[in-house]
XYZ file of C-alpha atoms in Angstrom:
537
model
C 0.009 0.035 0.018
C 2.828 2.441 0.855
C 4.428 1.756 -2.614
C 1.122 2.722 -4.396
C 0.670 5.813 -2.364
C 4.282 6.937 -2.848
C 3.758 6.488 -6.601
C 0.773 8.738 -6.414
C 2.628 11.387 -4.526
C 5.525 11.402 -6.912
C 3.624 11.284 -10.123
C 0.781 13.599 -9.519
C 3.338 16.018 -8.354
C 4.985 15.981 -11.849
C 3.162 18.619 -13.906
C 3.484 20.156 -17.374
C 1.250 23.069 -18.385
C 0.087 21.465 -21.588
C -3.538 22.376 -21.597
C -3.817 24.194 -18.410
C -7.486 23.401 -18.235
C -8.253 21.526 -15.064
C -4.618 20.929 -13.978
C -2.927 21.420 -10.800
C -0.768 24.549 -10.842
C 2.914 25.207 -11.150
C 4.544 26.119 -7.953
C 2.778 28.698 -5.796
C 5.517 31.227 -4.888
C 4.154 31.908 -1.419
C 4.458 29.357 1.349
C 0.845 29.952 2.200
C -2.263 31.797 1.127
C -3.490 34.663 3.109
C -6.990 33.586 3.533
C -9.443 31.743 5.710
C -12.922 30.464 4.915
C -15.651 28.394 6.420
C -17.239 25.434 4.446
C -19.431 22.532 4.715
C -18.694 18.800 4.298
C -17.054 17.176 1.269
C -20.421 15.487 0.531
C -21.709 18.866 -0.062
C -19.068 19.549 -2.525
C -19.936 16.375 -4.413
C -23.530 17.511 -4.688
C -22.353 20.667 -6.378
C -20.288 18.971 -9.083
C -22.920 17.293 -11.247
C -23.452 17.812 -14.930
C -23.895 21.288 -16.177
C -24.716 20.472 -19.702
C -28.234 21.737 -19.293
C -27.388 25.072 -17.563
C -29.146 28.158 -18.593
C -28.890 28.557 -22.405
C -28.142 31.688 -24.316
C -31.882 31.937 -25.112
C -32.782 32.193 -21.377
C -30.781 35.351 -20.456
C -32.199 37.934 -22.823
C -35.059 40.431 -22.408
C -36.303 43.367 -24.356
C -38.707 44.744 -21.800
C -36.314 47.468 -20.799
C -35.547 46.258 -17.289
C -33.938 42.858 -16.871
C -32.814 39.654 -18.581
C -35.164 36.645 -18.217
C -32.882 35.019 -15.778
C -33.299 37.854 -13.328
C -30.088 39.719 -14.269
C -30.744 43.501 -14.188
C -30.077 45.177 -17.510
C -30.891 48.832 -18.177
C -31.659 48.844 -21.864
C -32.159 52.594 -21.879
C -28.473 53.259 -21.102
C -25.589 53.026 -23.555
C -23.891 49.621 -23.553
C -21.313 49.342 -20.831
C -17.637 48.948 -21.946
C -16.086 45.965 -20.312
C -12.360 44.988 -20.767
C -11.967 41.188 -20.452
C -8.355 39.911 -20.270
C -7.380 36.339 -21.056
C -4.281 34.528 -21.991
C -3.043 32.224 -24.740
C -2.709 28.743 -23.206
C -0.026 27.248 -25.448
C -2.129 27.704 -28.532
C -2.033 30.362 -31.363
C -3.926 33.585 -32.250
C -3.500 36.664 -34.335
C -4.777 40.088 -33.707
C -7.043 39.744 -36.721
C -8.367 36.495 -35.504
C -8.927 37.862 -31.993
C -10.786 40.857 -33.448
C -13.100 38.574 -35.437
C -13.936 36.650 -32.166
C -14.361 39.917 -30.332
C -16.859 41.090 -32.944
C -18.778 37.805 -32.630
C -18.667 38.073 -28.833
C -20.309 41.422 -28.968
C -23.169 40.212 -31.108
C -24.056 38.019 -28.177
C -23.303 40.413 -25.288
C -24.930 43.514 -26.726
C -28.168 41.611 -27.387
C -28.347 39.716 -24.174
C -26.743 41.963 -21.451
C -26.180 45.300 -23.123
C -22.424 45.154 -22.736
C -19.705 45.839 -25.273
C -16.619 43.613 -24.647
C -13.032 44.636 -25.391
C -11.290 41.254 -25.542
C -7.527 41.310 -24.691
C -5.300 38.316 -24.951
C -1.667 38.019 -23.832
C 0.888 35.311 -24.059
C 1.067 33.102 -20.945
C 4.360 34.386 -19.519
C 3.359 38.006 -20.150
C 0.002 37.577 -18.591
C 1.353 36.072 -15.406
C 3.336 39.210 -14.590
C 1.590 42.007 -16.579
C -2.019 41.351 -15.572
C -1.564 42.016 -11.861
C 0.845 44.849 -12.649
C -1.689 46.640 -14.845
C -4.364 46.148 -12.153
C -2.012 47.707 -9.542
C -1.361 50.604 -11.912
C -5.117 51.237 -12.174
C -5.531 50.294 -15.788
C -9.123 49.538 -16.796
C -9.499 45.778 -16.583
C -12.993 44.625 -15.690
C -12.804 40.790 -15.806
C -9.895 38.344 -15.523
C -8.955 34.795 -14.986
C -6.442 34.393 -12.140
C -3.220 32.637 -13.067
C -2.235 29.220 -11.571
C 0.896 30.684 -9.907
C 2.868 33.757 -9.165
C 1.536 37.306 -8.550
C -1.522 36.507 -10.704
C -2.684 33.547 -8.567
C -5.950 33.764 -6.704
C -4.306 33.651 -3.348
C -1.716 36.330 -4.141
C -4.227 38.662 -5.771
C -6.530 38.343 -2.716
C -3.593 38.941 -0.444
C -2.615 42.064 -2.357
C -6.162 43.402 -2.435
C -6.557 43.234 -6.198
C -9.908 41.431 -6.346
C -13.344 42.894 -5.523
C -15.699 41.188 -3.203
C -18.262 39.362 -5.286
C -21.032 38.360 -2.806
C -23.518 41.098 -3.852
C -22.377 41.201 -7.505
C -23.107 37.457 -7.866
C -26.361 37.634 -6.054
C -27.578 40.568 -8.190
C -25.962 40.208 -11.529
C -24.956 36.559 -11.853
C -27.621 34.641 -9.924
C -27.495 31.533 -12.253
C -23.695 31.251 -11.784
C -24.133 31.703 -8.006
C -26.629 28.821 -7.927
C -24.329 26.623 -10.092
C -21.208 26.948 -7.971
C -22.654 27.579 -4.475
C -21.532 25.296 -1.652
C -18.042 24.012 -1.299
C -16.991 24.970 -4.846
C -17.584 28.662 -4.019
C -16.100 28.066 -0.516
C -12.790 27.408 -2.242
C -12.572 31.050 -3.148
C -14.230 32.452 0.037
C -11.790 34.339 2.270
C -12.924 35.467 5.697
C -16.500 34.945 4.703
C -16.285 36.967 1.445
C -16.238 35.546 -2.051
C -13.526 37.066 -4.219
C -13.602 34.834 -7.376
C -15.704 32.076 -9.077
C -13.834 28.725 -9.782
C -13.889 27.421 -13.311
C -16.693 24.906 -13.386
C -15.220 21.686 -14.781
C -14.434 18.121 -14.134
C -12.485 18.348 -10.802
C -10.927 14.893 -11.214
C -7.337 15.224 -9.994
C -5.679 12.034 -11.065
C -2.021 11.545 -12.131
C -0.841 10.491 -15.606
C 2.447 9.444 -17.122
C 2.802 10.561 -20.717
C 5.438 8.839 -22.796
C 6.421 8.717 -26.414
C 5.131 5.456 -27.653
C 7.965 4.636 -30.131
C 10.579 4.709 -27.353
C 8.402 2.657 -24.906
C 7.697 0.025 -27.617
C 11.379 -0.086 -28.728
C 12.389 -0.811 -25.105
C 9.954 -3.695 -24.982
C 7.148 -2.119 -22.894
C 3.411 -1.425 -23.396
C 1.106 0.885 -21.418
C -0.180 -2.161 -19.604
C 3.236 -2.917 -18.329
C 3.295 0.260 -16.184
C 1.757 -0.385 -12.949
C 4.148 1.024 -10.393
C 7.003 3.388 -9.849
C 9.416 0.441 -10.308
C 7.895 -0.182 -13.812
C 8.550 3.463 -14.749
C 12.136 3.240 -13.510
C 12.652 0.042 -15.469
C 11.301 1.707 -18.661
C 13.640 4.597 -18.074
C 16.566 2.163 -17.610
C 15.759 0.324 -20.848
C 15.206 3.496 -22.895
C 18.204 5.247 -21.509
C 20.471 2.264 -22.434
C 19.291 2.698 -26.017
C 19.357 6.451 -26.108
C 21.665 7.922 -23.484
C 21.428 11.231 -25.170
C 17.699 11.565 -24.406
C 16.071 13.027 -21.377
C 13.879 10.382 -19.710
C 11.635 12.870 -17.849
C 11.164 16.637 -17.695
C 8.694 19.170 -16.549
C 7.545 22.536 -17.786
C 6.740 23.791 -14.357
C 10.411 23.961 -13.321
C 9.860 21.255 -10.670
C 8.996 17.548 -10.400
C 7.913 17.255 -6.790
C 6.019 20.472 -6.486
C 4.328 20.799 -3.084
C 0.955 22.265 -4.084
C 0.614 19.316 -6.468
C 1.284 16.546 -3.938
C -2.292 16.679 -2.773
C -3.051 13.925 -5.410
C -3.266 11.031 -3.073
C -1.989 11.686 0.424
C -1.776 15.388 0.914
C -3.897 18.464 1.333
C -1.271 21.239 1.413
C -3.610 23.953 2.733
C -2.458 25.983 -0.239
C 1.068 26.236 1.031
C 4.603 24.995 -0.091
C 5.648 23.721 3.289
C 2.690 22.169 5.171
C 0.518 19.229 4.566
C -2.372 17.319 6.093
C -2.282 13.564 5.512
C -5.909 12.998 4.420
C -5.676 9.236 4.551
C -3.924 9.067 7.939
C -4.913 12.018 10.150
C -6.950 14.782 8.556
C -6.814 16.749 11.788
C -3.084 17.155 12.087
C -0.837 19.709 10.229
C 2.660 18.371 9.556
C 5.878 19.610 8.075
C 5.824 18.399 4.474
C 9.520 17.854 3.919
C 9.854 15.955 7.122
C 7.109 13.449 6.370
C 7.887 9.861 5.638
C 5.835 9.892 2.435
C 7.862 12.816 1.112
C 11.178 11.160 2.029
C 10.195 8.033 0.142
C 9.117 10.029 -2.928
C 12.261 12.123 -2.926
C 14.467 8.987 -2.653
C 13.013 7.870 -5.974
C 13.437 11.269 -7.561
C 16.991 11.461 -6.284
C 17.714 7.997 -7.812
C 16.431 9.189 -11.183
C 18.574 12.353 -10.982
C 21.694 10.413 -10.092
C 21.168 8.026 -12.950
C 20.831 10.848 -15.457
C 17.184 10.343 -16.239
C 16.035 13.918 -15.310
C 16.388 16.788 -17.703
C 19.401 18.833 -16.544
C 17.675 21.991 -17.931
C 14.490 21.340 -15.953
C 15.103 24.394 -13.680
C 15.093 26.814 -16.527
C 12.601 25.091 -18.890
C 9.460 27.151 -19.481
C 8.054 25.390 -22.511
C 6.097 22.130 -22.508
C 8.782 19.446 -22.423
C 6.863 17.195 -24.786
C 7.349 19.682 -27.520
C 11.040 18.913 -27.212
C 11.959 15.814 -29.285
C 14.769 15.002 -26.881
C 12.388 14.494 -23.840
C 10.892 10.956 -23.630
C 8.179 11.546 -20.949
C 6.366 13.970 -18.625
C 3.616 13.902 -16.085
C 0.184 15.519 -15.851
C -2.211 16.070 -13.020
C -5.920 16.572 -13.644
C -8.655 14.855 -15.617
C -8.383 12.754 -18.776
C -9.009 15.758 -20.944
C -5.558 17.017 -20.074
C -3.866 13.993 -21.680
C -5.381 14.756 -25.083
C -3.506 17.939 -25.631
C 0.071 16.624 -25.653
C 0.206 14.495 -28.757
C 0.051 17.516 -31.127
C 2.801 19.176 -29.215
C 4.977 15.981 -29.305
C 4.352 15.505 -33.034
C 4.115 11.777 -32.622
C 1.951 9.116 -30.871
C 2.086 9.092 -27.045
C 1.143 6.550 -24.429
C -0.958 7.831 -21.512
C -1.055 5.820 -18.272
C -3.141 6.669 -15.340
C -0.858 6.123 -12.304
C -2.786 7.490 -9.379
C -6.187 8.660 -8.277
C -6.073 12.191 -6.774
C -7.841 13.992 -4.116
C -9.874 17.111 -4.756
C -8.673 19.878 -2.407
C -9.529 23.551 -1.835
C -6.295 24.450 -3.744
C -7.145 22.309 -6.765
C -10.606 23.868 -7.002
C -9.291 27.425 -6.670
C -6.404 26.817 -9.166
C -8.382 28.599 -12.039
C -10.860 31.212 -11.184
C -12.639 34.266 -12.682
C -12.607 37.526 -10.838
C -13.387 41.207 -11.087
C -10.314 43.274 -10.240
C -10.369 46.532 -8.230
C -9.410 48.384 -11.360
C -12.812 47.599 -12.860
C -14.819 50.600 -13.851
C -17.908 48.500 -14.784
C -18.169 45.831 -12.065
C -21.893 45.208 -12.518
C -21.550 44.731 -16.272
C -18.549 42.525 -15.725
C -20.571 40.334 -13.352
C -23.266 40.094 -16.137
C -20.559 38.979 -18.579
C -19.237 36.543 -16.020
C -22.612 35.065 -15.739
C -22.763 34.438 -19.506
C -19.427 32.658 -19.215
C -21.035 30.054 -16.918
C -24.492 29.782 -18.578
C -24.250 30.671 -22.329
C -22.908 27.882 -24.535
C -22.541 30.172 -27.633
C -20.332 32.540 -25.741
C -18.314 29.751 -24.097
C -17.684 27.893 -27.403
C -16.805 31.157 -29.162
C -14.175 32.368 -26.798
C -12.876 28.824 -26.242
C -12.676 27.646 -29.857
C -13.366 30.677 -32.037
C -15.813 30.785 -34.918
C -17.282 27.588 -36.261
C -16.213 26.848 -39.793
C -13.393 29.409 -39.612
C -11.410 28.483 -36.465
C -12.919 24.975 -35.795
C -15.031 22.297 -37.290
C -16.610 19.013 -36.168
C -15.330 15.574 -37.313
C -17.578 12.724 -38.249
C -17.779 11.604 -34.639
C -18.934 15.048 -33.480
C -15.669 16.100 -31.918
C -14.347 19.658 -32.138
C -11.244 20.018 -34.344
C -9.435 23.271 -33.795
C -7.400 24.789 -36.704
C -4.127 26.139 -35.207
C -3.418 28.073 -38.436
C -6.797 29.899 -38.558
C -5.713 32.887 -36.428
C -7.614 31.868 -33.260
C -6.849 28.628 -31.381
C -5.681 29.840 -27.942
C -6.758 26.651 -26.032
C -8.584 28.666 -23.441
C -11.420 26.220 -22.737
C -10.263 25.314 -19.234
C -9.358 28.711 -17.938
C -12.742 30.508 -17.705
C -16.397 29.845 -17.206
C -18.282 26.593 -17.428
C -16.190 24.107 -19.333
C -19.012 21.540 -19.258
C -21.079 23.721 -21.713
C -18.547 22.980 -24.503
C -18.731 20.117 -26.888
C -15.869 17.590 -26.488
C -12.798 17.783 -28.663
C -12.047 15.175 -31.325
C -9.255 13.826 -29.036
C -11.690 13.481 -26.124
C -14.293 11.722 -28.368
C -11.553 9.355 -29.531
C -10.703 8.185 -26.000
C -14.397 8.087 -24.967
C -14.191 10.981 -22.561
C -16.938 13.544 -21.904
C -16.701 15.552 -18.722
C -20.489 15.702 -18.366
C -20.445 11.860 -17.999
C -18.219 12.013 -14.908
C -20.030 11.340 -11.653
C -18.156 13.780 -9.543
C -19.967 12.685 -6.393
C -17.769 9.605 -6.633
C -14.436 11.631 -6.602
C -12.260 11.663 -3.563
C -12.620 14.955 -1.751
C -10.285 16.290 0.816
C -12.025 16.047 4.333
C -10.996 19.682 4.934
C -12.152 20.972 1.496
C -12.989 24.638 2.070
C -10.286 25.370 4.656
C -7.658 27.978 3.923
C -4.622 28.786 6.108
C -4.764 32.579 6.888
C -1.084 33.561 7.261
C -1.868 37.134 8.498
C -1.121 36.292 12.199
C 2.180 34.971 11.115
C 3.060 37.326 8.310
C 6.620 37.902 9.322
C 7.337 34.166 9.581
C 5.489 33.615 6.292
C 7.744 36.158 4.485
C 10.938 34.682 5.994
C 9.902 31.078 5.164
C 9.116 32.123 1.599
C 12.638 33.444 1.154
C 14.127 30.195 2.482
C 11.893 28.168 0.273
C 12.782 30.081 -2.845
C 16.459 29.718 -1.979
C 16.200 25.922 -1.972
C 13.228 25.358 -4.263
C 15.099 24.324 -7.407
C 17.388 21.866 -5.705
C 14.664 20.078 -3.605
C 12.234 19.992 -6.525
C 14.375 18.430 -9.115
C 16.223 15.746 -7.243
C 19.417 17.702 -7.029
C 19.659 18.128 -3.281
C 21.553 15.530 -1.328
C 20.509 14.765 2.345
C 22.922 17.388 3.714
C 21.248 20.119 1.628
C 17.770 19.059 2.626
C 18.807 18.973 6.334
C 20.220 22.381 5.862
C 16.965 23.589 4.322
C 14.881 22.296 7.154
C 17.169 23.724 9.813
C 16.791 27.155 8.122
C 13.074 26.843 8.133
C 12.981 26.402 11.933
C 15.579 29.128 12.321
C 13.027 31.447 10.563
C 9.912 30.669 12.741
C 8.622 27.381 11.129
C 7.340 25.978 14.318
C 5.291 29.145 15.053
C 3.952 28.899 11.508
C 2.979 25.227 11.933
C 1.327 25.998 15.290
C -0.792 28.716 13.804
C -1.985 26.531 11.009
C -2.877 23.852 13.489
C -4.791 26.332 15.616
C -6.808 27.522 12.618
C -7.518 23.963 11.491
C -8.680 22.938 14.943
C -11.016 25.989 15.074
C -12.333 25.249 11.573
C -12.851 21.588 12.359
C -14.780 22.493 15.480
C -17.096 24.779 13.552
C -17.842 21.911 11.103
C -18.944 19.474 13.913
């Protein structure tokens, strides 16, 4: 049993940002999120994750009576259309300004008619968005609607901490009631801080499993099939055989600059409370906060990673790699965390057939739900109109398909099986389906149809939910310690995340943590968890 659990810890932790849809994030740069919320049981969460294919249609949100849309969303038709700037990013896809403009024009045909809003659609490249979006908001630029980024200064936790997101409670109740009903409960609790909602999680298949993605030709040449990969030893044996044939190849890499990345380890054993340094072992004692790097499960996982590094299997450029490693023909394999849809986006990048092997069943945590959210920044000049637009993102299939895939017949088509086929050369194929709104409104891609996957078929009540889903660690009482620990973590992050650190380095890292108030930090997290658990009966 320990071997299977260790495999899950190691492999769900290995992430590439291939499709970015429902994945776990790259490393969160803060050791903890500055937030604290109250939530109900995980059973409540399961009830809120059913199919949304029949959510309010585009037809049901429009009205011409001069007062409100049919769904109860207030619209003043006597006023000029509100101008809303909506900022998104290109998720490893392609787009041109001409293609973006065509989609913006089509978006406005919908929004002007249904909610009296004119949308200015802005799209940035991924790396630019991560830094520029929060910087522009801080500078007061007019940005009315955004998707938070999985990591860095644009992450939900960091944007809340820095005061860059508006409270949404009244805006959702008044201007996005259908969305509020769709995500109410523990889904929305994941983005509730001190009793206030600051963002809406992307509504999707929250399955959080781990997959090993390998180039099929190399696996076959080494004498293995997908069915042969059942354990971490099997992966190690495959690496050994392939490496003997191709010593110039990199057996494994990651586009997230880490292999064991703490916010990703919640796949089987861990709920990290949104931190880099703490964990709750959900299968052992979900009431106790522990030091992640001192846990037995982590030590076992790291021993495997260290072995891979010493044998030369791990990409030596992993610390500086920012692209998807499977787009590099010298990389044999990578790992993904999320649902099956995430495994379908890699083959086109790889340029050859891949083998996808599910290697662990994950646990849905607060952090994994809050990884991708939509929010209204404090720089918004039209927050009410932005809330109406947000509501369409979660209820209007035409709008969701349009911004996700572009214009039918121009940017995408359907194959004979009914799957969506995006045209990357058409001027708009940004791969944005999983980063905003209600992903379940969209038709499945051709790749998803081929593997028999439709997220609306997933019974999410059967997923494994963290028993502390809805709990956030509020670091405000230990802000000084949190800042000092963040500095220590960033100093050692690369070494301890890529198998480079020997035991002496890890011991040095842990000693520095305690020298900078780690025990106080742990104790405060435990105090808050005890208080939260008591409130949940």
